[in-house]
Short mmCIF file of C-alpha atoms and ligand atoms in Angstrom, two decimals:
data_model
loop_
_atom_site.label_atom_id
_atom_site.label_comp_id
_atom_site.label_asym_id
_atom_site.label_seq_id
_atom_site.Cartn_x
_atom_site.Cartn_y
_atom_site.Cartn_z
CA MET A 184 0.00 0.00 0.00
CA THR A 185 1.30 3.47 -0.92
CA PRO A 186 0.49 6.17 1.64
CA THR A 187 -0.58 9.68 0.71
CA ILE A 188 1.63 12.49 1.99
CA ASP A 189 0.40 16.05 2.49
CA GLU A 190 2.12 19.10 3.88
CA LEU A 191 -0.09 20.91 6.40
CA ASN A 192 1.56 24.24 7.28
CA GLY A 193 2.08 26.06 3.99
CA THR A 194 5.17 27.68 5.51
CA PRO A 195 8.93 27.10 5.10
CA CYS A 196 8.75 24.83 8.16
CA LYS A 197 7.01 21.66 6.98
CA THR A 198 4.72 19.23 8.80
CA TYR A 199 3.57 16.13 6.95
CA LEU A 200 0.46 14.05 7.33
CA VAL A 201 1.09 10.53 6.06
CA ILE A 202 -2.05 8.44 5.60
CA ALA A 203 -2.48 4.77 4.76
CA GLY A 204 -5.48 2.52 5.33
CA GLY A 205 -7.35 4.95 7.58
CA GLU A 206 -4.34 5.57 9.81
CA ALA A 207 -2.20 8.69 9.97
CA ALA A 208 1.27 9.71 11.09
CA LEU A 209 1.98 13.35 11.85
CA VAL A 210 5.62 14.19 11.15
CA ASP A 211 7.38 17.23 12.63
CA PRO A 212 4.32 19.02 14.05
CA LEU A 213 4.48 22.63 15.23
CA ARG A 214 3.20 23.05 18.75
CA ASP A 215 1.08 26.10 17.94
CA ARG A 216 -0.83 24.39 15.11
CA LEU A 217 -2.29 21.40 16.90
CA ASP A 218 -5.87 22.61 16.35
CA THR A 219 -5.25 22.71 12.60
CA TYR A 220 -3.87 19.19 12.65
CA ARG A 221 -6.74 17.82 14.70
CA ALA A 222 -9.26 19.47 12.37
CA GLU A 223 -7.47 17.94 9.38
CA LEU A 224 -7.50 14.47 10.94
CA ALA A 225 -11.24 14.81 11.68
CA ARG A 226 -12.01 16.11 8.19
CA ARG A 227 -10.29 13.13 6.63
CA GLY A 228 -11.77 10.68 9.12
CA VAL A 229 -8.42 9.08 9.93
CA ALA A 230 -7.05 7.87 13.25
CA LEU A 231 -3.74 9.31 14.41
CA ARG A 232 -1.40 6.36 14.93
CA TRP A 233 1.97 8.09 15.41
CA VAL A 234 3.41 11.52 16.13
CA ILE A 235 7.00 11.59 14.87
CA ASP A 236 9.80 14.13 15.03
CA THR A 237 12.65 13.54 12.58
CA HIS A 238 15.09 15.23 15.01
CA THR A 239 15.38 17.68 17.91
CA HIS A 240 14.42 20.95 16.26
CA ALA A 241 16.10 24.27 17.00
CA ASP A 242 13.78 26.54 15.04
CA HIS A 243 10.39 25.80 16.58
CA LEU A 244 8.85 24.41 19.74
CA MET A 245 8.07 20.72 19.76
CA LEU A 246 5.34 18.99 21.76
CA THR A 247 4.90 19.47 25.47
CA ARG A 248 3.56 16.72 27.70
CA ASP A 249 0.08 18.29 27.49
CA ALA A 250 0.17 18.73 23.73
CA LYS A 251 1.21 15.13 23.28
CA ALA A 252 -1.63 13.96 25.49
CA ALA A 253 -4.08 16.12 23.52
CA LEU A 254 -3.03 14.44 20.27
CA GLY A 255 -3.42 11.05 21.93
CA ALA A 256 -0.89 9.08 19.88
CA PRO A 257 2.53 7.72 20.81
CA PHE A 258 5.44 10.11 20.24
CA VAL A 259 8.27 8.58 18.23
CA MET A 260 11.87 9.74 17.90
CA HIS A 261 15.27 8.22 17.26
CA THR A 262 16.97 6.54 20.21
CA ALA A 263 19.51 9.37 20.46
CA SER A 264 16.76 11.91 21.23
CA PRO A 265 17.36 13.58 24.60
CA SER A 266 13.64 14.19 25.24
CA PRO A 267 11.94 12.45 28.16
CA LEU A 268 8.59 12.67 26.34
CA VAL A 269 9.33 10.03 23.70
CA ASP A 270 7.08 6.96 23.97
CA ARG A 271 8.78 4.88 21.32
CA HIS A 272 12.45 5.11 20.46
CA VAL A 273 13.40 3.82 17.04
CA SER A 274 16.73 2.94 15.46
CA ASP A 275 18.05 2.39 11.97
CA GLY A 276 16.18 -0.49 10.30
CA ASP A 277 13.06 -0.23 12.47
CA ALA A 278 9.66 0.12 10.83
CA LEU A 279 6.44 1.70 12.08
CA ALA A 280 3.23 0.06 10.89
CA LEU A 281 0.69 2.42 9.36
CA GLY A 282 -2.60 1.06 8.04
CA GLY A 283 -1.07 -1.79 6.04
CA ALA A 284 1.91 0.30 4.96
CA SER A 285 5.04 1.00 6.96
CA LEU A 286 7.47 3.79 7.67
CA ALA A 287 11.04 2.52 7.57
CA VAL A 288 13.62 4.33 9.70
CA ILE A 289 17.01 5.35 8.31
CA ALA A 290 19.31 6.90 10.92
CA THR A 291 20.99 9.97 9.42
CA PRO A 292 22.98 11.69 12.19
CA GLY A 293 24.68 14.93 11.22
CA HIS A 294 22.24 17.81 11.42
CA THR A 295 21.68 16.53 14.98
CA PRO A 296 22.75 13.25 16.61
CA ASP A 297 19.12 12.08 16.58
CA SER A 298 18.29 12.90 12.94
CA MET A 299 16.43 10.23 11.02
CA CYS A 300 14.59 9.87 7.73
CA LEU A 301 11.50 7.80 6.94
CA VAL A 302 10.96 5.78 3.78
CA THR A 303 7.49 4.73 2.69
CA GLY A 304 6.08 3.63 -0.65
CA GLY A 305 8.62 5.33 -2.94
CA ALA A 306 8.85 8.46 -0.80
CA LEU A 307 11.43 9.77 1.61
CA LEU A 308 10.61 12.13 4.47
CA SER A 309 14.08 13.61 4.73
CA GLY A 310 13.80 15.88 7.77
CA ASP A 311 16.60 18.42 7.68
CA THR A 312 19.12 15.93 6.30
CA VAL A 313 18.40 16.53 2.60
CA LEU A 314 16.71 19.79 1.62
CA ILE A 315 15.84 20.74 -1.96
CA GLY A 316 19.25 21.48 -3.47
CA GLY A 317 20.70 21.60 0.01
CA SER A 318 21.24 20.09 3.43
CA GLY A 319 20.48 20.91 7.06
CA ARG A 320 23.15 22.91 8.88
CA THR A 321 25.59 21.00 11.06
CA ASP A 322 26.70 23.75 13.45
CA PHE A 323 24.17 23.19 16.23
CA PRO A 324 25.27 21.26 19.35
CA GLY A 325 26.07 17.68 18.36
CA GLY A 326 26.13 18.48 14.64
CA ASP A 327 28.57 16.48 12.48
CA ALA A 328 29.05 17.29 8.79
CA GLY A 329 31.10 14.17 8.11
CA ALA A 330 28.45 11.89 9.58
CA GLN A 331 25.82 13.70 7.55
CA TYR A 332 27.80 13.23 4.32
CA ASP A 333 28.22 9.53 5.06
CA ALA A 334 24.53 9.01 5.84
CA VAL A 335 23.37 10.88 2.75
CA THR A 336 25.79 9.40 0.25
CA THR A 337 25.67 5.80 1.47
CA ARG A 338 22.08 5.54 2.69
CA LEU A 339 19.88 8.12 0.96
CA PHE A 340 21.53 8.51 -2.43
CA THR A 341 21.44 4.73 -2.84
CA LEU A 342 17.62 4.75 -2.76
CA PRO A 343 15.87 4.44 -6.17
CA GLU A 344 16.42 7.54 -8.35
CA GLY A 345 12.71 8.30 -8.58
CA THR A 346 12.15 8.34 -4.81
CA ILE A 347 10.19 11.52 -4.02
CA VAL A 348 11.85 13.55 -1.27
CA TYR A 349 9.72 15.56 1.17
CA PRO A 350 12.10 17.92 3.02
CA GLY A 351 11.67 19.37 6.49
CA HIS A 352 12.11 22.90 5.20
CA ASP A 353 12.00 24.88 2.01
CA TYR A 354 12.46 28.61 1.90
CA LYS A 355 11.55 29.09 -1.76
CA GLY A 356 8.03 27.66 -1.82
CA ARG A 357 8.99 24.34 -3.42
CA ALA A 358 7.38 21.08 -2.32
CA THR A 359 9.45 18.06 -3.29
CA THR A 360 12.56 16.85 -5.07
CA THR A 361 13.82 13.39 -6.02
CA ILE A 362 16.77 11.31 -4.94
CA GLY A 363 18.10 11.32 -8.52
CA ASP A 364 17.98 15.12 -8.79
CA GLU A 365 19.67 15.59 -5.43
CA ARG A 366 22.37 13.03 -6.13
CA ARG A 367 23.23 14.67 -9.44
CA HIS A 368 22.55 18.35 -8.74
CA SER A 369 22.54 19.09 -4.99
CA ALA A 370 24.49 22.32 -4.48
CA ARG A 371 25.86 20.84 -1.26
CA TYR A 372 26.55 17.18 -1.99
CA ALA A 373 26.93 16.70 -5.75
CA GLY A 374 30.54 16.32 -6.88
CA ARG A 375 32.00 16.84 -3.40
CA THR A 376 34.21 14.49 -1.45
CA ARG A 377 33.59 14.02 2.25
CA ASP A 378 36.45 16.39 3.14
CA GLU A 379 35.16 19.00 0.72
CA TYR A 380 31.68 18.75 2.20
CA VAL A 381 32.99 19.09 5.76
CA ALA A 382 35.03 22.14 4.73
CA LEU A 383 32.03 23.67 2.97
CA MET A 384 29.76 23.22 6.00
CA ALA A 385 32.42 24.69 8.31
CA SER A 386 32.67 27.75 6.07
CA LEU A 387 28.96 28.63 6.01
CA ASP A 388 28.98 30.81 9.13
CA LEU A 389 25.17 30.90 9.33
CA PRO A 390 23.40 33.22 11.79
CA MET A 391 21.74 31.48 14.76
CA PRO A 392 17.95 31.39 14.26
CA ASP A 393 15.69 33.40 16.55
CA LYS A 394 15.19 31.90 19.98
CA VAL A 395 17.43 28.91 19.25
CA GLN A 396 18.44 28.79 22.91
CA LEU A 397 14.88 28.59 24.13
CA ALA A 398 13.77 26.11 21.48
CA LEU A 399 16.66 23.71 22.09
CA GLN A 400 16.35 23.70 25.86
CA VAL A 401 12.58 23.24 25.74
CA ASN A 402 12.79 20.55 23.07
CA GLN A 403 15.63 18.65 24.73
CA SER A 404 13.98 18.64 28.15
CA GLY A 405 10.22 18.64 27.49
CA PHE A 406 9.89 21.45 30.05
CA GLU A 407 8.71 25.02 29.72
CA PRO A 408 11.26 27.73 30.64
CA GLU A 409 9.34 28.77 33.74
CA GLU A 410 9.45 25.21 35.09
CA VAL A 411 13.24 25.05 34.97
CA GLY A 412 14.76 28.54 34.83
CA PHE A 413 17.03 27.71 31.90
CA PRO A 414 20.57 29.09 31.95
CA ARG A 415 22.02 30.50 28.74
CA VAL A 416 23.08 27.84 26.26
CA GLU A 417 26.66 29.19 26.32
CA GLU A 418 26.81 28.50 30.07
CA ALA A 419 25.59 24.95 29.57
CA ALA A 420 28.02 24.43 26.67
CA ALA A 421 30.94 25.67 28.81
CA LEU A 422 30.42 22.96 31.44
CA ALA A 423 33.31 20.54 31.97
CA GLU A 424 32.66 17.03 30.68
CA ILE A 425 33.65 13.58 31.82
CA THR A 426 33.62 10.60 29.46
CA PRO A 427 32.00 7.29 30.44
CA ALA A 428 35.44 5.65 30.60
CA GLU A 429 36.80 8.36 32.89
CA LEU A 430 33.73 8.13 35.10
CA ALA A 431 34.02 4.35 35.36
CA ALA A 432 37.63 4.72 36.48
CA ARG A 433 36.73 7.43 39.00
CA LEU A 434 33.86 5.41 40.47
CA GLY A 435 36.27 2.57 41.15
CA GLY A 436 38.80 4.91 42.79
CA ASP A 437 39.34 6.46 46.23
CA ALA A 438 37.29 9.64 45.90
CA PRO A 439 34.32 8.94 43.66
CA PRO A 440 32.21 11.93 42.58
CA VAL A 441 28.58 12.39 43.56
CA LEU A 442 26.30 11.26 40.73
CA LEU A 443 23.27 13.45 40.16
CA ASP A 444 20.74 12.08 37.66
CA VAL A 445 18.34 14.76 36.42
CA ARG A 446 15.97 12.63 34.35
CA GLU A 447 12.34 11.88 35.13
CA PRO A 448 11.64 9.19 37.75
CA GLU A 449 10.18 6.83 35.13
CA GLU A 450 13.38 7.08 33.07
CA PHE A 451 15.55 6.47 36.14
CA VAL A 452 13.92 3.08 36.72
CA GLY A 453 12.98 2.50 33.07
CA GLU A 454 14.53 0.70 30.12
CA LEU A 455 17.94 2.42 30.29
CA GLY A 456 18.27 2.26 34.08
CA HIS A 457 20.75 4.40 36.00
CA VAL A 458 24.32 4.34 37.24
CA GLU A 459 24.42 2.71 40.66
CA GLY A 460 24.50 5.14 43.55
CA SER A 461 23.01 8.07 41.59
CA LEU A 462 20.88 10.67 43.35
CA LEU A 463 17.70 11.42 41.41
CA VAL A 464 16.63 15.05 41.16
CA PRO A 465 14.60 15.69 37.99
CA LEU A 466 15.57 18.85 36.11
CA ASP A 467 12.35 20.68 36.93
CA ALA A 468 12.79 19.90 40.65
CA LEU A 469 16.35 21.24 40.82
CA ALA A 470 15.44 24.76 41.95
CA ARG A 471 13.01 23.48 44.57
CA ARG A 472 15.51 20.98 45.97
CA MET A 473 18.45 23.43 45.91
CA PRO A 474 18.45 24.09 49.69
CA LYS A 475 19.13 20.40 50.39
CA LEU A 476 21.52 20.00 47.47
CA LEU A 477 23.68 22.86 48.72
CA GLY A 478 25.16 20.37 51.19
CA TYR A 479 27.04 18.98 48.17
CA ALA A 480 28.20 22.37 46.87
CA ASP A 481 31.87 21.67 47.63
CA ARG A 482 31.84 18.10 46.33
CA GLU A 483 32.69 16.98 42.84
CA ILE A 484 29.38 16.29 41.11
CA VAL A 485 28.76 14.49 37.83
CA VAL A 486 25.39 15.36 36.31
CA VAL A 487 23.72 12.66 34.25
CA CYS A 488 20.70 12.43 31.93
CA ARG A 489 19.64 10.43 28.87
CA ALA A 490 21.88 11.98 26.20
CA GLY A 491 23.80 14.74 27.98
CA ALA A 492 21.58 17.72 27.08
CA ARG A 493 19.37 18.12 30.15
CA SER A 494 22.36 17.45 32.40
CA ALA A 495 24.31 20.27 30.73
CA THR A 496 21.41 22.57 31.58
CA ALA A 497 21.28 21.23 35.14
CA GLY A 498 25.04 21.64 35.57
CA ALA A 499 24.89 25.27 34.47
CA ILE A 500 22.07 25.90 36.97
CA LEU A 501 24.17 24.33 39.75
CA GLU A 502 27.26 26.36 38.83
CA ARG A 503 25.19 29.49 38.89
CA ALA A 504 23.98 28.50 42.38
CA GLY A 505 27.58 28.32 43.60
CA PHE A 506 28.53 24.67 43.09
CA ARG A 507 32.26 24.52 42.48
CA ASP A 508 33.05 21.26 40.73
CA ILE A 509 30.42 20.14 38.24
CA LYS A 510 31.03 17.83 35.30
CA ASN A 511 28.59 16.63 32.66
CA LEU A 512 28.58 12.95 31.71
CA ALA A 513 29.18 13.25 27.95
CA GLY A 514 26.44 11.46 26.01
CA GLY A 515 24.50 10.59 29.17
CA VAL A 516 23.32 7.12 30.15
CA LEU A 517 23.13 6.21 26.44
CA ALA A 518 26.90 6.67 26.12
CA TRP A 519 27.54 5.08 29.53
CA ARG A 520 25.71 1.95 28.44
CA ALA A 521 27.29 1.96 24.99
CA SER A 522 30.72 1.93 26.65
CA GLY A 523 29.72 -1.14 28.65
CA GLY A 524 28.90 0.67 31.89
CA PRO A 525 26.63 -1.27 34.26
CA VAL A 526 23.24 0.06 35.25
CA CYS A 527 20.60 -0.79 37.78
CA ARG A 528 16.89 -0.12 37.89
FE1 LIG B 720 16.22 21.07 12.09
#
């Protein structure tokens, strides 16, 4: 079965409604347009099966807990997503069933670590990985131009030439492109080696979009600014880091650091588990619990979350409160586990 794919926003920032067999997937929704999407679902008489983000966006606000509940369908993102709101994490090679069709996941890290594309019935939802004649920028936190080049050239450009590409953005009013056109004519990728592509992306020097700080912190954490009191992104980015290997060595040594896990309680005891001995103080409870935490202000503290984004925010909040020795576990519990670190639940 071949799904239908429609763009719902009519703006440079694209949201797609994919429909097959009476079921729908909403891809990259904008938080302030949920009423439009619900009206569209009702008008077409289809049931919303999945809400999917192709990556952690920096240019618009993603779903909140309430918005997700109002849509009433599971929220899907790649495993590398830092968000605590994701109901189903998917990886390269996974497929999401949709009314007799399926959406196949291709991991395409580069624009962000959690970028992915979806293939269904001769179409590719390319997120910000392949744009029409272009590619998503790779200068946001966690961006990697080399990884993006590899994913695009080995995974996307090897799809059938006629595959119709639905990009996450277009600033010139265009709707789609094809894999063949992009492979042959993309102003970014065509005719460039990996090194040339990396050099090109490093030379772009693009301005930061409006409110990038707010959007990233909200989208990475699932919290509103007033719930957390976000520090500036530069403060969070300046935090010292510790690798999983370094942490493992330190935990086995004489003076182990205090581990402070800032995820949600259900994540702490959930599928990923936590590093043994961790204190749990969710990010949005940090300010409230500060009086008690101040007893640790002179200790070395390693802040921990799923992917290292919320913990960077938490670490910056703690430094601002006077804590003297804060380190962020690089890559979070995902990286800890990937390096063979033990967890408990
Ligand atoms: Fe993006």
